[in-house]
XYZ file of C-alpha atoms in Angstrom:
638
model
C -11.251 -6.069 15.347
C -7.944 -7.383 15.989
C -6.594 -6.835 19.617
C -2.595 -6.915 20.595
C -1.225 -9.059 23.424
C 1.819 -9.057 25.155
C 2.265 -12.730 25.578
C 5.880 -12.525 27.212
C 9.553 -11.827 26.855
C 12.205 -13.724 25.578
C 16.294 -13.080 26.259
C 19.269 -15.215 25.506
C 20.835 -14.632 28.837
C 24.362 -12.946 26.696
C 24.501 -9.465 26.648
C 26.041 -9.188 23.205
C 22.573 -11.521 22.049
C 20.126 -9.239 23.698
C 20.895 -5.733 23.457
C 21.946 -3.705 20.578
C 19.141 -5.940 18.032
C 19.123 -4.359 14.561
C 16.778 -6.343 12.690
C 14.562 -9.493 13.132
C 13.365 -12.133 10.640
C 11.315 -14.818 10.230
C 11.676 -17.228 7.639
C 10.042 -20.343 6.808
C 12.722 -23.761 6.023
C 11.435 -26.790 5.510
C 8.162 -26.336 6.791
C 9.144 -24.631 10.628
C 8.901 -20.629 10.716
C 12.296 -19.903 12.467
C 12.835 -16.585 13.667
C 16.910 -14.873 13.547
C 18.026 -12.136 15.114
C 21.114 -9.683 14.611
C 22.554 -7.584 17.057
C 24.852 -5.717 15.356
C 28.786 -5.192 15.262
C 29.648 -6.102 18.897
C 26.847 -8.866 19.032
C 25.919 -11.866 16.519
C 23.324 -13.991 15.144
C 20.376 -15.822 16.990
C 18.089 -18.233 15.982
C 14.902 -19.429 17.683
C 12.332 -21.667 16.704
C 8.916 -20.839 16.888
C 5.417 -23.150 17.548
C 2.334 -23.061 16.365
C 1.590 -20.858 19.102
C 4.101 -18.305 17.705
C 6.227 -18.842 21.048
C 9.398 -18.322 20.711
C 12.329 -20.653 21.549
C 16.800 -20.750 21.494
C 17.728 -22.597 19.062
C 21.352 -21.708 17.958
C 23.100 -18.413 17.930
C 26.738 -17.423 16.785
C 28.980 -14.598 17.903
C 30.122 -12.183 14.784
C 34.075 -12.008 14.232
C 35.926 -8.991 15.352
C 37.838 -8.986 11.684
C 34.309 -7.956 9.830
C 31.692 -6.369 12.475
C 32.350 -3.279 12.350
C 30.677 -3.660 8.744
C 27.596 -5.051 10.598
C 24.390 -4.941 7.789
C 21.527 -2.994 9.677
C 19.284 -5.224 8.117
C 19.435 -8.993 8.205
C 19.253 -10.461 4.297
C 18.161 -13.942 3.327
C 20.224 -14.900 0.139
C 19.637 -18.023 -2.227
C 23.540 -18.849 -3.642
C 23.606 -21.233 -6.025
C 21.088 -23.135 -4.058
C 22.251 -22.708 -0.793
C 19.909 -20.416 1.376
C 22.229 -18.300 3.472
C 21.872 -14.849 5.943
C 24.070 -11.973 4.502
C 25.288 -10.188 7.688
C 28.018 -7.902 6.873
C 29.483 -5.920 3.983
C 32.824 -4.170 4.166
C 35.225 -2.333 1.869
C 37.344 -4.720 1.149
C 36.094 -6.885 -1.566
C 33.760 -9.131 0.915
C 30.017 -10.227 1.716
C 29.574 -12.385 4.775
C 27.266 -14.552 5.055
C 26.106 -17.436 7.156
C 24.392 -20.769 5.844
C 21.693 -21.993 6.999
C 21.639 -25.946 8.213
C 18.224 -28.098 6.992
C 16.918 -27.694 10.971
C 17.512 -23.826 10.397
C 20.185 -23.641 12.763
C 23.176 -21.352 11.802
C 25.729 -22.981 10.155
C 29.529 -21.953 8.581
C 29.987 -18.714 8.276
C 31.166 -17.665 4.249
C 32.588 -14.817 2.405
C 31.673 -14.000 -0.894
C 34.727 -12.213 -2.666
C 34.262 -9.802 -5.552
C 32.171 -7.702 -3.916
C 34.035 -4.663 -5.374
C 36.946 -2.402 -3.381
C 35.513 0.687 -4.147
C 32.214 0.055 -1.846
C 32.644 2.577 1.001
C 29.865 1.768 2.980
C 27.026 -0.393 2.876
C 23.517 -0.218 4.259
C 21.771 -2.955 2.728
C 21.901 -5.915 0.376
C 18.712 -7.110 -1.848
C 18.520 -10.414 -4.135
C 15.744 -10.066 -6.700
C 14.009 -13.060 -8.469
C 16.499 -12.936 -11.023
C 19.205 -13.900 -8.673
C 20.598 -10.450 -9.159
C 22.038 -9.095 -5.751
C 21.824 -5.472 -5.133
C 23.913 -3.241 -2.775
C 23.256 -0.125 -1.527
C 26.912 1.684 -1.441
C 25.910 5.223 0.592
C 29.371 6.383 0.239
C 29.687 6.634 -3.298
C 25.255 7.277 -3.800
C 25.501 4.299 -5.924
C 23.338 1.244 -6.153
C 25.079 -1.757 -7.809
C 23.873 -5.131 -8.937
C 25.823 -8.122 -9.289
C 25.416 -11.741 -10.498
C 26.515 -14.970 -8.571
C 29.145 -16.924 -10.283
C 29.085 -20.780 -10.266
C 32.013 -21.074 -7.510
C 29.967 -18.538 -5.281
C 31.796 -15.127 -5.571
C 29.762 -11.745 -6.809
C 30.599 -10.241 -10.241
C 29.844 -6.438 -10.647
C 27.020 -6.345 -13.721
C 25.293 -3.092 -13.357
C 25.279 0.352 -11.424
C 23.285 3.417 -11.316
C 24.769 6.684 -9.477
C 22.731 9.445 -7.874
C 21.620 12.642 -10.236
C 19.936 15.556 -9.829
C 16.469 14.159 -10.345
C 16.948 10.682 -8.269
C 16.817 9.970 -4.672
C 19.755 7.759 -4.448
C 22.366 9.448 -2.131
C 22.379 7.417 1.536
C 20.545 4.540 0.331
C 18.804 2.746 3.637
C 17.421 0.210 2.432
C 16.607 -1.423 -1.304
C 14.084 -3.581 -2.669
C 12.731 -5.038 -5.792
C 9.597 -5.505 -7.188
C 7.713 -7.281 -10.762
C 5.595 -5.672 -12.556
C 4.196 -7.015 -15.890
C 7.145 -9.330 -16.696
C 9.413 -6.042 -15.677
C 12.027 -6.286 -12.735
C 12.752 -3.034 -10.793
C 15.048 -2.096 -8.414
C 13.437 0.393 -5.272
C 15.916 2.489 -3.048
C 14.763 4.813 -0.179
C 17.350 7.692 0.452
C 17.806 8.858 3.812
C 19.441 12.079 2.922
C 17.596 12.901 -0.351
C 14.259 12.144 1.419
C 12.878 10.097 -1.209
C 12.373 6.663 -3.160
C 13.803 6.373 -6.482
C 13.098 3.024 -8.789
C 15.150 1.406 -11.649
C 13.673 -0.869 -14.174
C 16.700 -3.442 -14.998
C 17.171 -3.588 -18.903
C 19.982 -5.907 -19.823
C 23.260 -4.562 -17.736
C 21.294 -0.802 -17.546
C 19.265 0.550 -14.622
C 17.280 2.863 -16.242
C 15.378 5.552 -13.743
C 11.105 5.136 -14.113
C 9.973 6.599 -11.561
C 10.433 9.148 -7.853
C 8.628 10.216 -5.026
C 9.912 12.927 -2.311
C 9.773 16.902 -2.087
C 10.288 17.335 -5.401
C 6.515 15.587 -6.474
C 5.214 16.966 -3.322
C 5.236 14.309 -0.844
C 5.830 14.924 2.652
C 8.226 12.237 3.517
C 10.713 12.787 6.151
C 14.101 10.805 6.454
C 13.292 7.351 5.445
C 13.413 4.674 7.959
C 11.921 1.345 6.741
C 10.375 0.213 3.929
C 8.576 -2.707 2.479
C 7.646 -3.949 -1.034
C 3.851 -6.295 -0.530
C 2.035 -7.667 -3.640
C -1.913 -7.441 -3.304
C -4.029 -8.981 -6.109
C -1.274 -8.663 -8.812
C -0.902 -4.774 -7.520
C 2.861 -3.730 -5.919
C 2.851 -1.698 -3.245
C 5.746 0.154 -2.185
C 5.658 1.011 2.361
C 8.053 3.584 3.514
C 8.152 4.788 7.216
C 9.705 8.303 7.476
C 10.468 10.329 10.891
C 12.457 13.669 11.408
C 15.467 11.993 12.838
C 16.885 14.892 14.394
C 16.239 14.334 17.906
C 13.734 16.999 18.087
C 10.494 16.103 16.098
C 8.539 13.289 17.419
C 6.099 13.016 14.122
C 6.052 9.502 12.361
C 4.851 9.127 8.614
C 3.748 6.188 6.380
C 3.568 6.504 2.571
C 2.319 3.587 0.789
C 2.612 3.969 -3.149
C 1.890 1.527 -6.425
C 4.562 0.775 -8.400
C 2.507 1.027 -11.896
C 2.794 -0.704 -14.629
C 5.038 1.931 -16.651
C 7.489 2.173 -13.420
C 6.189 5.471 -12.011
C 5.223 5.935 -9.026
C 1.444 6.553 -7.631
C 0.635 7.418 -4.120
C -2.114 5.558 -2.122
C -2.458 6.730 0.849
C 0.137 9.038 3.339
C -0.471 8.831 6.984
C 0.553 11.257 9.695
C 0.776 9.764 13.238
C -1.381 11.253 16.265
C -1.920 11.173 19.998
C -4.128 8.088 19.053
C -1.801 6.229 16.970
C 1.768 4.914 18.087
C 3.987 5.085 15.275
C 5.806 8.450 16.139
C 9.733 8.777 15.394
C 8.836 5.259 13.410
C 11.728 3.474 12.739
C 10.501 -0.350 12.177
C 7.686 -1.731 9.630
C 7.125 -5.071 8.911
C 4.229 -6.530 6.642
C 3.005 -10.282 7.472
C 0.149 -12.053 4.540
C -2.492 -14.110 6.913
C -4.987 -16.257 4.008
C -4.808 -13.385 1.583
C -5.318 -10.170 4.021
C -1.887 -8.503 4.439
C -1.277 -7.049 7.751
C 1.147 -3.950 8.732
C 3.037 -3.059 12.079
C 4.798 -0.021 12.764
C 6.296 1.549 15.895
C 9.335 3.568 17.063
C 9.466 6.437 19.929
C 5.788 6.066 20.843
C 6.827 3.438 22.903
C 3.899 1.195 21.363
C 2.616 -0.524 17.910
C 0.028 0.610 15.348
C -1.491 -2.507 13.380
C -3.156 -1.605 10.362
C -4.748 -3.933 7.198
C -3.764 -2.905 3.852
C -6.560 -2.676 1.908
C -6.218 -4.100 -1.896
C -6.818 -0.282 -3.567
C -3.567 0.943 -1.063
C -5.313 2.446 1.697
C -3.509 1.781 5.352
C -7.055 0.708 7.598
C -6.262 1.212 11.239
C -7.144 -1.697 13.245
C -5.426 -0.949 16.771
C -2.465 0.167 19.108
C -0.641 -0.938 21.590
C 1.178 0.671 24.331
C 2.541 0.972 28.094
C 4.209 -2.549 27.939
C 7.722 -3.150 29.201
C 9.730 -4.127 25.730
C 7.835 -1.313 23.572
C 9.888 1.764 24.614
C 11.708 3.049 21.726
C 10.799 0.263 19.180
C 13.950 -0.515 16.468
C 12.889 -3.599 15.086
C 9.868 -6.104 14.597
C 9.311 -9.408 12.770
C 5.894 -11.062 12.402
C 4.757 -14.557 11.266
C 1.025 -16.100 11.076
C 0.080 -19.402 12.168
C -2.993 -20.867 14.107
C -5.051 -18.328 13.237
C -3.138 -15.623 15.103
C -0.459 -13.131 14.197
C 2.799 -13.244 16.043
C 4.872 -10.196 16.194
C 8.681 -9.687 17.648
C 9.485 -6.668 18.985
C 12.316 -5.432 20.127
C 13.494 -2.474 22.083
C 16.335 0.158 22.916
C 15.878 0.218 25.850
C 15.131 -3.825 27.040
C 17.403 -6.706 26.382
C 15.995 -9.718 23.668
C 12.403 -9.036 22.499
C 8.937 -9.517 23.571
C 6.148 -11.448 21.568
C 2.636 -10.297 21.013
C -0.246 -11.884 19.347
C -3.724 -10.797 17.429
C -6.443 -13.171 16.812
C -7.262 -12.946 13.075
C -9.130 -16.152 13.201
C -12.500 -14.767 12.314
C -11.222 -12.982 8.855
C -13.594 -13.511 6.327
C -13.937 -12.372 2.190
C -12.565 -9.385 0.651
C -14.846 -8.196 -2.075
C -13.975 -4.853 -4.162
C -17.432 -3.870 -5.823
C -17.006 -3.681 -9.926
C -18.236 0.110 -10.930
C -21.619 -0.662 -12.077
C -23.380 -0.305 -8.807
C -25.286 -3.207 -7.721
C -25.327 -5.173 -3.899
C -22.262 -6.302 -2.211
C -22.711 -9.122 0.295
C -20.549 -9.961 2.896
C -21.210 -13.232 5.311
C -20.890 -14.543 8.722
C -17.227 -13.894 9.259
C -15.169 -10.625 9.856
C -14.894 -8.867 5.885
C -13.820 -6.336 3.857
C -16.410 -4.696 1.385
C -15.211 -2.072 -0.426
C -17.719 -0.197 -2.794
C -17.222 0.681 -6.551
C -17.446 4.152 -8.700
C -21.713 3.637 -9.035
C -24.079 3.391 -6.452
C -23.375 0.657 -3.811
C -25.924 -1.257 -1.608
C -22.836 -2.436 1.087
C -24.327 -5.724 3.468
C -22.131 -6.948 5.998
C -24.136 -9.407 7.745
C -22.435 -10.919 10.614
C -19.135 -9.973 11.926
C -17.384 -7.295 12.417
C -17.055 -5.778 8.894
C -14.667 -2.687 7.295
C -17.309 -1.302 4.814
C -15.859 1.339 2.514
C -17.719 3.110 0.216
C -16.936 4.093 -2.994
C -17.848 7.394 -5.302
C -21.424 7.355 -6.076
C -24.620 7.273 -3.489
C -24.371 3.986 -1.749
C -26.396 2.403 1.507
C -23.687 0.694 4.230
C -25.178 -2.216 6.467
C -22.775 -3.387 8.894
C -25.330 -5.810 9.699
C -24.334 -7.625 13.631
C -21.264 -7.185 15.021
C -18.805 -4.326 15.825
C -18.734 -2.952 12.321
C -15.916 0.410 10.703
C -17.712 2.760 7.956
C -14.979 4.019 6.094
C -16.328 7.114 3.954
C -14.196 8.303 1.013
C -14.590 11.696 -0.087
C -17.066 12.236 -2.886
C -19.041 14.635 -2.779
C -22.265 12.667 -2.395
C -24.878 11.829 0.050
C -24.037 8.198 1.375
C -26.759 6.235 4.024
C -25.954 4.122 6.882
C -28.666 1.595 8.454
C -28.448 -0.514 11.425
C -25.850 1.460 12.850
C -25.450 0.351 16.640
C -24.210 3.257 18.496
C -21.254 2.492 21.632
C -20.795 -0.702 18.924
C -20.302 0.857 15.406
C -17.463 3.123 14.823
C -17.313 5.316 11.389
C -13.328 6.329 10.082
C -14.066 9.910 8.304
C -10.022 10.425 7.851
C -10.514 10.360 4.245
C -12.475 13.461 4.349
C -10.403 16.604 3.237
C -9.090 18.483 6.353
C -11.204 16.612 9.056
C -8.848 16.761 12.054
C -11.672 17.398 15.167
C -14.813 15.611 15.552
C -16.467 18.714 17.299
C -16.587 20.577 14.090
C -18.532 18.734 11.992
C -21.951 19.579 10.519
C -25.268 18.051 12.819
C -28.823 17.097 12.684
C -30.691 15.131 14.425
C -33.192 13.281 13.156
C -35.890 10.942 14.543
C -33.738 7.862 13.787
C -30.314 8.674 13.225
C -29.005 12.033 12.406
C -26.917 13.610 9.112
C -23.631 14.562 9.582
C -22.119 17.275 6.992
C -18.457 17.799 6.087
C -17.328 20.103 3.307
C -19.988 19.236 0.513
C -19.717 15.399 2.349
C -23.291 14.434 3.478
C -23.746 11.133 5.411
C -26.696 9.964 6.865
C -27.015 7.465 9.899
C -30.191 5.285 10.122
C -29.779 3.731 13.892
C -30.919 -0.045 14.150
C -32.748 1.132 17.345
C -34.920 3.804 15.159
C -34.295 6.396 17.866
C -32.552 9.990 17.613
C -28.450 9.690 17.508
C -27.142 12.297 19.790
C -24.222 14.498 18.913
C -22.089 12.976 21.952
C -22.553 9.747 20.841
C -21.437 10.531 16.928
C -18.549 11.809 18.716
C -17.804 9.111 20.496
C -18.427 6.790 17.437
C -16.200 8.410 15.098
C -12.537 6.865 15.327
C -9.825 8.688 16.919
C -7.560 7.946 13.035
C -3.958 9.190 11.581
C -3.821 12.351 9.839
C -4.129 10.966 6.020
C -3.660 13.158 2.290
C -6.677 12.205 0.341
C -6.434 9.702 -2.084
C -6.573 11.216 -6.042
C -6.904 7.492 -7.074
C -10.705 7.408 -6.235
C -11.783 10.937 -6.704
C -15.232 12.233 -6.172
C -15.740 15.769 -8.105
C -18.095 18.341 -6.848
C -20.908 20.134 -8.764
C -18.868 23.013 -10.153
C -16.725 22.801 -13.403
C -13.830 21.055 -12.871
C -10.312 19.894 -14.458
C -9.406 16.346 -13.179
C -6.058 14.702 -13.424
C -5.654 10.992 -13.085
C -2.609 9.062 -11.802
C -0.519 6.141 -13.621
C -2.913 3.372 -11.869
C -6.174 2.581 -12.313
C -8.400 5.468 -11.333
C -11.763 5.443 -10.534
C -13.098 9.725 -11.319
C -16.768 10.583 -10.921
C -16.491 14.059 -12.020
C -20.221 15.121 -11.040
C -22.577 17.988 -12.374
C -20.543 20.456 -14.226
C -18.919 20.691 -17.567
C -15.855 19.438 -17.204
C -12.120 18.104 -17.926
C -11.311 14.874 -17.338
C -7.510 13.072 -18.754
C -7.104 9.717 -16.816
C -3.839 9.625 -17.962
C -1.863 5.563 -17.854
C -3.548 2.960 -16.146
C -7.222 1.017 -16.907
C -9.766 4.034 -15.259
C -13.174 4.210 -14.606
C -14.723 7.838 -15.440
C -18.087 8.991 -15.320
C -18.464 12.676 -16.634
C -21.897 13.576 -14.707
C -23.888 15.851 -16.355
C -23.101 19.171 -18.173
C -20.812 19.150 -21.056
C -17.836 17.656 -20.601
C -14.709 16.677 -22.028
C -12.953 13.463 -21.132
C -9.754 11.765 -22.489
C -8.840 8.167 -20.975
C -5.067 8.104 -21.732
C -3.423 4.744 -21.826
C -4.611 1.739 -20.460
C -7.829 0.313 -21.330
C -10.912 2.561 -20.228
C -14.264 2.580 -19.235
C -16.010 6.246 -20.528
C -19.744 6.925 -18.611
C -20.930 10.122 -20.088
C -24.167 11.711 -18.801
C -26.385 14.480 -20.384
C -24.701 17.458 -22.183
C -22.736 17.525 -25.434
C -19.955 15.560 -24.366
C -16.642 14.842 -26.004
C -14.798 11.493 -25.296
C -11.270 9.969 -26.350
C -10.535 6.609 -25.563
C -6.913 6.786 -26.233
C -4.701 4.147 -26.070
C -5.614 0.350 -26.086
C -9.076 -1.186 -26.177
C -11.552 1.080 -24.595
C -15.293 1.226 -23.638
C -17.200 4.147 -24.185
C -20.708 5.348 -23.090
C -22.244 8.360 -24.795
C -25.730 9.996 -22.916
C -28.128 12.456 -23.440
C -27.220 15.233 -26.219
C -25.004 15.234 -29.142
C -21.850 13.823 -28.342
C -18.002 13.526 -30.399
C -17.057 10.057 -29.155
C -13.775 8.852 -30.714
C -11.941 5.304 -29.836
C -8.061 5.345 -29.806
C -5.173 3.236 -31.384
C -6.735 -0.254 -30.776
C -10.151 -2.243 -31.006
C -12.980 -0.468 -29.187
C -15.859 -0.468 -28.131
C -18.550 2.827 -28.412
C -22.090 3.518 -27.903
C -23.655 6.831 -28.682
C -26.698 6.521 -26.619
C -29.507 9.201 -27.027
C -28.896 12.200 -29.254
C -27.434 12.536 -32.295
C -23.750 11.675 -32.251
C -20.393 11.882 -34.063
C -18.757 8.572 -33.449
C -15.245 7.635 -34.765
C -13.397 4.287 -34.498
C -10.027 5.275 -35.825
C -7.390 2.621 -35.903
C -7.866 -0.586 -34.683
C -10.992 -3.256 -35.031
C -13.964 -1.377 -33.367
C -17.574 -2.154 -32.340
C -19.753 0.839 -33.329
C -23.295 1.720 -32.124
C -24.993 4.767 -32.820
C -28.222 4.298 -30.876
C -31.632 6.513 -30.744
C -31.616 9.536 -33.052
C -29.399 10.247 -36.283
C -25.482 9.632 -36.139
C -22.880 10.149 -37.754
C -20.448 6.859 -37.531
C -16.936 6.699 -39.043
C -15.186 3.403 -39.098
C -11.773 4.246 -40.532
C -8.982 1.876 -40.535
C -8.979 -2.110 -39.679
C -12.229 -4.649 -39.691
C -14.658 -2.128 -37.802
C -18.663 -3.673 -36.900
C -21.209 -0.630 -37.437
C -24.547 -0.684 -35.921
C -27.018 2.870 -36.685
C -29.922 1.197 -34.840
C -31.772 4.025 -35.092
């Protein structure tokens, strides 16, 4: 796995350069990854070049004026004005956004000011251009986000706003963001003193609210103090770094949620920093894309960094930390860039002048392969990969390298294969295998499992090749590559020392008893085991199986895949074209609003297209099939 190494420090030799640093960035112009630097109302902007080896060199820096510091952006913005790629440094309340352009060689060039910027801007926090050109402010004093257009001669022209209410986290904006989802643009803002993240879907000059996360839909997030929008295979991803802020508390939290395709909000995965990780009091993220694997860094008052891979279903994987090096105490702000195989991260401190650079060697990375959900083997190869297991029963083969093998919801057999190889285990329910597991070499992550804080409490046996460890109705046995016994000292020392993490309802495992199951807005992937159950998967494109017993299972919008098992089973598709499974027994199986696709299976069914053109079979035993409206293709078979 990817280690972090200090590989020196870098200072300006000015004071006013050095100390004080609010934000870093690194941009790429015209082909050379330049890296700036802003240190805030009594300092200026730097700019250093940066090699292939990520080492970092002066290249031009210039000194802010006294007549607009004090309106000093936090956060460094890189803005695109009528061609013109420019650094948007300061805001203030009278009528002006300054800016610097940016010369061909990426040196700093004239400083500008953008006029129209509107008086009645009290303070401002942050500034965001979206791909429509549209440049957003965050104005705290008036809990008001406002988007404006670029006119031809350069100035800003007010052509939307959206004020706080009751149900919207938009009082203190601390940072904003944007996002595209499905041809929609949205507007993200994180509020430091509402504790949450509103978003605004932009239709025509209206910001209309879709979607919220804080207190109020029961995530723990603290005051906000980064965040980061990352694309991942077509998904958004929304990363905000909270920390109590009060000078007391030194807990750190990371929330990463999808922006769905309706505008909601979903969350992925929430983690809780520890004695083992080094994100406390986090106050800096940044997110870096290395040949399709996107990396994230956080730190703060744990004087050290956490790097972690986000994994393409939202789920933070921790890779490692960092600490005890001069230029980590009290991090404020990072940037990160990837070249030569290696990441290169900029850190800088409150406590040390300039910043210091550290690098990981990614070079080995290899595929990332998400398992489809009709069981079957997933095969990694020779390099370092990502296997990630489906909603049936996986056979997971690493191979060479050291592998992250996740497993997904139904009984599935993890080989890491050689190399230094992480079993992730989800929760669900089941009773998952490991082979060739190399104890003082393998490591397993069990953080996904529901209230598993302390490795000395879980379930042992030993067994004459492995043992089987048991967790709250989580079974997992470990075959050992040596075929001898696996002690209980070395399971300890094989499980990872993790952050604290809320399980993910995404990918949800049910138990044996009857249960009612609630999907999210995204794709879910439910296995809802023995049991007669409930089962609404709600928006998104799910994957449900209903187990046995009789259950009851409604896919929502989005288009669905229905697995029904024995048991009289009722089944809605819903909305859009959906696949549906009947089993065993005498099953109601009706389609939705558009074209699906339904097969009885044994037993004698009900079966009902409704609207749309459908594909009906009835399969073994006598059925009852119902076309209804639209061109619908009937097949009794039996």
């Amino acid at each position: 796995m990817p280690t972090m190494v200090v590989q020196g420090q870098v200072q300006t030799g000015q004071t006013a350069l050095d100390f004080g640093i609010t934000d870093l960035m690194v941009m790429e112009h015209n082909g050379v990854p330049i890296l700036y630097a802003s240190s805030g109302q009594t300092g200026g902007l730097t700019a250093f070049g940066l090699g292939v080896s990520g080492t970092a060199s002066f290249l031009d820096s210039a000194m802010y004026s006294s007549a607009w510091s004090d309106g000093a952006l936090r956060s460094l913005t890189l803005l695109d004005v009528n061609g013109v790629l420019s650094i948007a440094v300061a805001g203030s309340g009278e009528d002006q956004l300054y800016l610097y352009d940016l010369n061909s060689d990426g040196s700093i060039g004239a400083a500008q000011q953008m006029s129209g910027m509107s008086p009645s801007i009290n303070r401002l926090l942050d500034v965001d251009q979206t791909d429509t050109s549209m440049l957003f402010m965050a104005d705290t004093g008036a809990s008001t986000i406002r988007g404006f257009s670029i006119t031809s001669n350069g100035s800003l022209s007010q052509a939307m706003s959206v004020t706080d209410t009751s149900s919207t986290y938009a009082a203190e904006v601390m940072a904003i963001s944007s996002a595209r989802v499905l041809n929609n643009d949205y507007v993200i803002g994180a509020s430091q003193m509402e504790k949450g993240v509103s978003v605004y879907r932009m239709d025509g000059t209206t910001l209309v609210n879709t979607g919220n996360a804080g207190v109020n839909e029961g995530l723990g997030i603290m005051t906000p103090t980064a965040m980061e929008v990352v694309e991942i295979g077509g998904r958004s991803f929304i990363l905000l770094a909270s920390a109590p802020n009060d000078g007391q508390g030194q807990s750190g939290a990371i929330t990463v949620m999808e922006l769905a395709q309706d505008g909601s909000l979903v969350a992925t995965d929430h983690v809780i920093d520890t004695g083992a990780t080094r994100f406390g009091n986090v106050q800096s993220l940044e997110v870096v894309e290395a040949d399709g694997r996107t990396y994230v860094m956080a730190g703060g008052g744990d004087d050290g960094l956490t790097l972690f891979v986000l994994l393409p279903h939202g789920r933070l994987q921790l890779l490692s930390t960092i600490s005890g090096e001069a230029g980590l105490e009290n991090v404020s702000s990072m940037a990160a860039n990837y070249s030569g195989g290696s990441l290169h991260m900029y850190v800088t401190s409150e406590i040390q002048g300039g910043f210091i650079q550290i690098s990981a060697d990614v070079s080995n990375q290899g595929v990332i392969i998400e398992g489809d959900h009709s069981g079957g083997t997933i095969n990694g190869g020779g390099l370092d990969d990502i296997l990630i297991g489906g909603a049936q029963n996986d056979s997971i083969q690493g191979n060479g390298g050291d592998d992250l093998l996740e497993d997904g919801l139904g009984v599935d057999t993890l080989n890491g294969g050689n190399g230094a190889d992480i079993y992730i285990l989800r929760s669900d329910f089941t009773h998952d295998v490991i082979q060739d597991f190399q104890p003082n070499e393998d490591r397993l992550d069990l953080s996904a499992w529901p209230m598993f804080y302390d490795p000395a409490q879980i379930g042992y046996t030993a067994t004459a090749n492995g043992a089987i460890l048991d967790w709250r109705g989580e079974t997992l046995e470990i075959i050992t590559r040596n075929g001898q016994t696996l002690s209980f000292a070395q399971v300890e020392a094989a499980i990872m020392a993790s952050p604290d993490r809320v399980p993910d309802f995404s990918s949800y495992g049910g138990n044996d008893g009857n249960q009612l199951i609630d999907g999210t807005a995204i794709n879910d992937a439910i296995a809802a085991g023995a049991g007669h159950d409930t089962v609404n998967g709600l928006a998104g494109d799910d994957y449900i199986d209903g187990g046995a017993g009789w259950d009851s299972v409604n896919g929502g919008g989005g288009n669905d895949t229905i697995v029904l098992g024995s048991g009289n089973d009722y089944a809605s598709g819903g909305d859009n074209n959906d696949l549906i499974y009947g089993g065993a027994g005498g099953d109601v199986l009706w389609g939705g609003s558009q074209g699906d696709t339904i097969y009885g299976g044994d037993g004698g069914d009900v079966i009902r297209g409704q609207r749309g053109n459908d594909l009906l079979f009835g399969g073994a035993s006598n059925d009852v099939i119902l076309g209804d409206n639209n061109e619908d293709a009937i097949y009794g078979e039996a």
